[in-house]
Short mmCIF file of C-alpha atoms and ligand atoms in Angstrom, two decimals:
data_model
loop_
_atom_site.label_atom_id
_atom_site.label_comp_id
_atom_site.label_asym_id
_atom_site.label_seq_id
_atom_site.Cartn_x
_atom_site.Cartn_y
_atom_site.Cartn_z
CA MET A 1 -3.17 16.71 29.11
CA GLU A 2 -4.82 14.01 31.23
CA THR A 3 -7.92 16.24 31.37
CA LEU A 4 -8.66 15.36 27.72
CA GLU A 5 -11.75 13.17 27.73
CA PHE A 6 -10.18 10.20 25.89
CA TYR A 7 -7.91 9.48 28.86
CA GLN A 8 -11.06 8.03 30.47
CA ASN A 9 -11.55 5.56 27.60
CA PRO A 10 -10.16 2.14 28.56
CA ARG A 11 -9.29 1.47 24.89
CA PHE A 12 -6.88 4.42 24.87
CA HIS A 13 -3.34 3.78 26.12
CA HIS A 14 -0.75 6.53 26.40
CA VAL A 15 2.43 4.50 26.83
CA ARG A 16 4.74 6.48 29.08
CA HIS A 17 8.28 5.61 30.05
CA PRO A 18 11.44 7.68 30.58
CA LEU A 19 13.18 5.86 27.71
CA ILE A 20 10.28 6.63 25.36
CA GLU A 21 10.35 10.32 26.37
CA HIS A 22 14.09 10.48 25.78
CA LYS A 23 13.92 8.79 22.37
CA LEU A 24 10.94 10.94 21.33
CA ALA A 25 12.92 14.10 22.04
CA ILE A 26 15.66 12.99 19.62
CA LEU A 27 13.11 11.72 17.09
CA ARG A 28 11.39 15.12 16.91
CA ASP A 29 14.65 17.05 16.49
CA LYS A 30 14.99 18.31 12.91
CA ALA A 31 18.76 17.72 13.18
CA THR A 32 18.26 13.95 13.61
CA ASN A 33 19.34 12.16 10.43
CA ASN A 34 17.47 9.42 8.55
CA LYS A 35 19.48 6.55 10.03
CA GLN A 36 19.02 7.74 13.62
CA PHE A 37 15.35 8.47 12.97
CA ALA A 38 14.70 4.95 11.67
CA GLU A 39 16.56 3.40 14.63
CA LEU A 40 14.57 5.46 17.14
CA ALA A 41 11.23 4.63 15.46
CA GLU A 42 12.14 0.94 15.73
CA GLU A 43 13.13 1.27 19.41
CA ILE A 44 9.99 3.19 20.40
CA ALA A 45 7.87 0.62 18.54
CA MET A 46 9.56 -2.12 20.57
CA LEU A 47 8.84 -0.35 23.86
CA GLU A 48 5.19 0.22 22.87
CA THR A 49 4.86 -3.44 21.87
CA TYR A 50 5.70 -4.49 25.42
CA GLU A 51 2.60 -2.61 26.60
CA ALA A 52 0.38 -3.54 23.65
CA THR A 53 0.94 -7.27 24.15
CA LYS A 54 0.14 -7.42 27.86
CA ASP A 55 -3.09 -9.34 27.26
CA LEU A 56 -1.86 -11.89 24.70
CA PRO A 57 -3.18 -15.39 25.36
CA LEU A 58 -0.71 -17.90 26.79
CA GLU A 59 -0.61 -21.67 26.53
CA GLU A 60 0.92 -24.01 29.10
CA VAL A 61 4.02 -25.95 28.06
CA ASP A 62 6.31 -28.43 29.81
CA VAL A 63 9.98 -27.41 29.75
CA GLU A 64 12.83 -29.69 30.80
CA THR A 65 15.20 -27.66 32.98
CA PRO A 66 18.54 -29.27 33.94
CA LEU A 67 16.78 -30.38 37.16
CA GLU A 68 13.15 -31.28 36.40
CA THR A 69 10.06 -30.50 34.34
CA ALA A 70 8.75 -26.97 34.76
CA LYS A 71 5.23 -25.87 33.87
CA CYS A 72 5.77 -22.73 31.76
CA HIS A 73 3.65 -20.46 29.61
CA MET A 74 4.29 -19.37 26.04
CA VAL A 75 2.50 -17.05 23.66
CA SER A 76 0.53 -19.19 21.24
CA GLY A 77 2.46 -19.59 17.95
CA LYS A 78 -0.39 -18.23 15.83
CA ALA A 79 -1.17 -15.34 18.09
CA VAL A 80 0.00 -12.22 16.32
CA GLY A 81 0.27 -10.45 12.98
CA ILE A 82 1.88 -7.09 12.28
CA VAL A 83 0.33 -4.77 9.69
CA PRO A 84 2.29 -1.65 8.78
CA ILE A 85 0.46 1.11 6.94
CA LEU A 86 2.77 1.87 4.00
CA ARG A 87 5.03 3.50 3.92
CA ALA A 88 5.99 5.01 7.26
CA GLY A 89 4.58 2.04 9.20
CA LEU A 90 7.41 -0.09 7.79
CA GLY A 91 9.72 1.79 10.15
CA MET A 92 8.03 0.18 13.17
CA VAL A 93 7.88 -3.45 11.98
CA SER A 94 11.36 -4.53 13.05
CA GLY A 95 10.76 -3.16 16.55
CA VAL A 96 7.65 -5.34 16.97
CA GLN A 97 9.43 -8.32 15.40
CA LYS A 98 12.29 -8.09 17.89
CA LEU A 99 9.79 -9.03 20.61
CA ILE A 100 7.54 -11.30 18.49
CA PRO A 101 9.86 -12.87 15.91
CA ASN A 102 7.27 -15.38 14.63
CA ALA A 103 4.60 -12.81 13.88
CA LYS A 104 3.44 -12.82 10.25
CA VAL A 105 3.51 -9.47 8.48
CA GLY A 106 0.73 -8.08 6.27
CA HIS A 107 0.79 -4.73 4.46
CA ILE A 108 -1.75 -2.01 3.81
CA GLY A 109 -0.97 0.66 1.24
CA LEU A 110 -2.54 4.05 1.94
CA TYR A 111 -1.39 7.59 1.38
CA ARG A 112 -2.97 10.92 2.22
CA ASP A 113 -3.95 12.99 -0.78
CA GLU A 114 -1.91 16.17 -0.36
CA THR A 115 -4.85 18.45 -1.20
CA THR A 116 -7.85 16.77 0.37
CA HIS A 117 -5.88 15.01 3.18
CA GLN A 118 -8.15 12.01 2.56
CA PRO A 119 -6.58 8.53 2.53
CA VAL A 120 -6.19 6.81 -0.86
CA GLU A 121 -5.95 2.99 -0.76
CA TYR A 122 -3.58 1.14 -3.09
CA TYR A 123 -2.67 -2.21 -1.49
CA CYS A 124 -3.85 -4.79 1.04
CA LYS A 125 -2.25 -8.17 1.70
CA LEU A 126 -2.80 -9.84 5.06
CA PRO A 127 -1.55 -13.17 6.47
CA ALA A 128 -3.73 -16.04 5.16
CA ASP A 129 -4.96 -16.85 8.68
CA ALA A 130 -5.34 -13.22 9.75
CA GLU A 131 -8.78 -13.80 11.26
CA ASN A 132 -7.23 -16.14 13.86
CA ARG A 133 -4.63 -13.60 14.98
CA THR A 134 -4.44 -10.39 16.95
CA LEU A 135 -3.30 -7.88 14.33
CA ILE A 136 -1.12 -5.00 15.49
CA VAL A 137 -1.50 -2.18 12.96
CA VAL A 138 1.51 0.14 13.05
CA ASP A 139 1.92 3.68 11.76
CA PRO A 140 4.13 6.29 13.44
CA MET A 141 1.70 9.18 12.82
CA LEU A 142 -1.97 9.51 13.80
CA ALA A 143 -3.02 12.94 12.50
CA THR A 144 -6.64 13.23 11.31
CA GLY A 145 -6.95 9.48 11.88
CA GLY A 146 -8.33 8.97 8.36
CA SER A 147 -5.58 6.60 7.19
CA ALA A 148 -5.59 4.40 10.29
CA SER A 149 -9.39 4.30 10.46
CA ASP A 150 -9.64 3.24 6.79
CA ALA A 151 -6.87 0.65 7.30
CA ILE A 152 -8.77 -0.88 10.22
CA THR A 153 -11.98 -0.94 8.18
CA MET A 154 -10.12 -2.80 5.38
CA ILE A 155 -8.83 -5.33 7.91
CA LYS A 156 -12.26 -5.85 9.48
CA LYS A 157 -13.75 -6.52 6.02
CA ARG A 158 -11.39 -9.53 5.84
CA GLY A 159 -12.92 -11.02 8.97
CA VAL A 160 -10.36 -9.92 11.56
CA THR A 161 -11.86 -9.10 14.96
CA LYS A 162 -8.84 -8.64 17.27
CA ILE A 163 -7.08 -5.44 16.24
CA LYS A 164 -4.70 -3.07 18.03
CA LEU A 165 -3.39 0.17 16.60
CA CYS A 166 0.08 1.31 17.61
CA CYS A 167 1.25 4.84 16.72
CA ILE A 168 4.15 6.95 17.94
CA VAL A 169 2.96 10.59 17.70
CA SER A 170 -0.75 11.38 17.74
CA ALA A 171 -3.08 14.37 17.63
CA PRO A 172 -6.30 14.60 19.68
CA GLU A 173 -8.30 14.72 16.41
CA GLY A 174 -6.94 11.33 15.30
CA ILE A 175 -7.38 9.73 18.69
CA ARG A 176 -11.04 10.82 18.81
CA LYS A 177 -11.68 9.51 15.29
CA ILE A 178 -10.23 6.05 16.01
CA LEU A 179 -12.10 5.68 19.30
CA ALA A 180 -15.35 6.78 17.63
CA ASP A 181 -15.02 4.77 14.38
CA HIS A 182 -13.58 1.65 16.04
CA PRO A 183 -14.64 1.41 19.68
CA ASP A 184 -13.53 -2.25 19.71
CA VAL A 185 -9.88 -1.42 18.90
CA ASP A 186 -7.17 -0.71 21.49
CA LEU A 187 -5.10 2.36 20.61
CA TYR A 188 -1.52 2.78 21.87
CA VAL A 189 0.40 6.04 21.40
CA ALA A 190 3.73 7.28 22.76
CA ALA A 191 2.88 10.99 22.50
CA VAL A 192 -0.28 13.10 22.44
CA ASP A 193 0.51 16.38 20.68
CA ARG A 194 -1.36 19.69 20.69
CA CYS A 195 -3.24 19.92 17.38
CA LEU A 196 -3.08 19.80 13.58
CA ASN A 197 -1.97 22.67 11.35
CA ASP A 198 -3.78 23.83 8.17
CA ASN A 199 -2.11 21.02 6.19
CA CYS A 200 -3.19 18.44 8.77
CA TYR A 201 0.36 18.00 10.07
CA ILE A 202 0.77 17.31 13.77
CA LEU A 203 2.06 20.17 15.97
CA PRO A 204 4.66 20.12 17.37
CA GLY A 205 5.03 16.69 15.70
CA LEU A 206 8.14 15.60 13.86
CA GLY A 207 7.37 16.45 10.23
CA ASP A 208 6.76 13.80 7.58
CA ALA A 209 7.61 10.46 9.14
CA GLY A 210 7.89 8.57 5.83
CA ASP A 211 10.29 11.12 4.38
CA ARG A 212 12.38 11.14 7.55
CA ILE A 213 12.63 7.33 7.71
CA PHE A 214 13.42 6.84 4.04
CA GLY A 215 15.24 10.09 3.29
CA THR A 216 12.95 11.06 0.45
CA LYS A 217 13.03 14.82 1.14
C1 PRP B 301 1.31 9.60 6.92
C2 PRP B 301 1.40 8.71 8.14
C3 PRP B 301 -0.01 8.16 8.23
C4 PRP B 301 -0.84 9.32 7.77
C5 PRP B 301 -1.40 10.02 8.97
O1 PRP B 301 1.41 8.86 5.76
O2 PRP B 301 2.39 7.73 8.05
O3 PRP B 301 -0.23 7.03 7.41
O4 PRP B 301 0.03 10.21 7.06
O5 PRP B 301 -2.30 11.02 8.59
P1 PRP B 301 -3.85 10.93 8.87
O6 PRP B 301 -4.01 10.44 10.27
O7 PRP B 301 -4.32 12.34 8.69
O8 PRP B 301 -4.47 10.00 7.86
P2 PRP B 301 1.48 9.53 4.31
O9 PRP B 301 0.12 9.70 3.73
O10 PRP B 301 2.33 10.77 4.39
O11 PRP B 301 2.19 8.43 3.45
P3 PRP B 301 3.66 7.81 3.56
O12 PRP B 301 3.70 6.94 4.77
O13 PRP B 301 3.77 7.05 2.29
O14 PRP B 301 4.66 8.94 3.66
N1 URA B 302 1.83 12.42 8.41
C1 URA B 302 3.09 12.68 8.84
O1 URA B 302 4.06 12.02 8.44
N2 URA B 302 3.26 13.69 9.74
C2 URA B 302 2.23 14.42 10.20
O2 URA B 302 2.43 15.33 11.03
C3 URA B 302 0.93 14.12 9.72
C4 URA B 302 0.77 13.12 8.83
#
């Protein structure tokens, strides 16, 4: 797997951890129910967030301990925004929020046309000060990469320059598209799968993430 060329790209981050591997195995299992699936997506998103926020800017603060004043560092209050791609991305928001509770949340509405597999846009609402924040775009699935690439383009059009994309399961096709279309964006994935099938579903994948989170099929 590491022989794939994108492993050499410093913008590409395959987040690996025994807990992520374990949770991914249950997530993929077709016997996993909607409630468990949503909980696992949240937990994996939280573990990925730890890695994706390693370079957040800090500001120095004075903290009164019971003994004296300590020079400490805190993440700047206006540092981060979370942008789920509707609908499946909603399943990752709470995981990011557990680590960054003050992050503002924007939403981008996109769905893949079932015949053409092309993304269709229907909604975009970002935090008012989005251009001053690092926006973490979340979507559990990166298949062709069309949806995430279009979402990032929509965000850039609103003046945002610091963008990270966080996905759970990805295909090489989608990874290549994001790195080519948006070489300034850091991409974090928990799994790199083999390929896409004729319907542009990820193999081995986990099926339709939105349906599995929300129980719509
Ligand atoms: C899924 C997924 C991504 C997209 C990935 O959403 O959540 O947004 O497909 O595919 P791509 O990389 O080929 O664009 P879907 O269109 O099924 O909508 P949903 O979240 O509303 O279920
Ligand atoms: N969207 C999904 O939910 N799953 C896939 O495998 C591809 C796109």
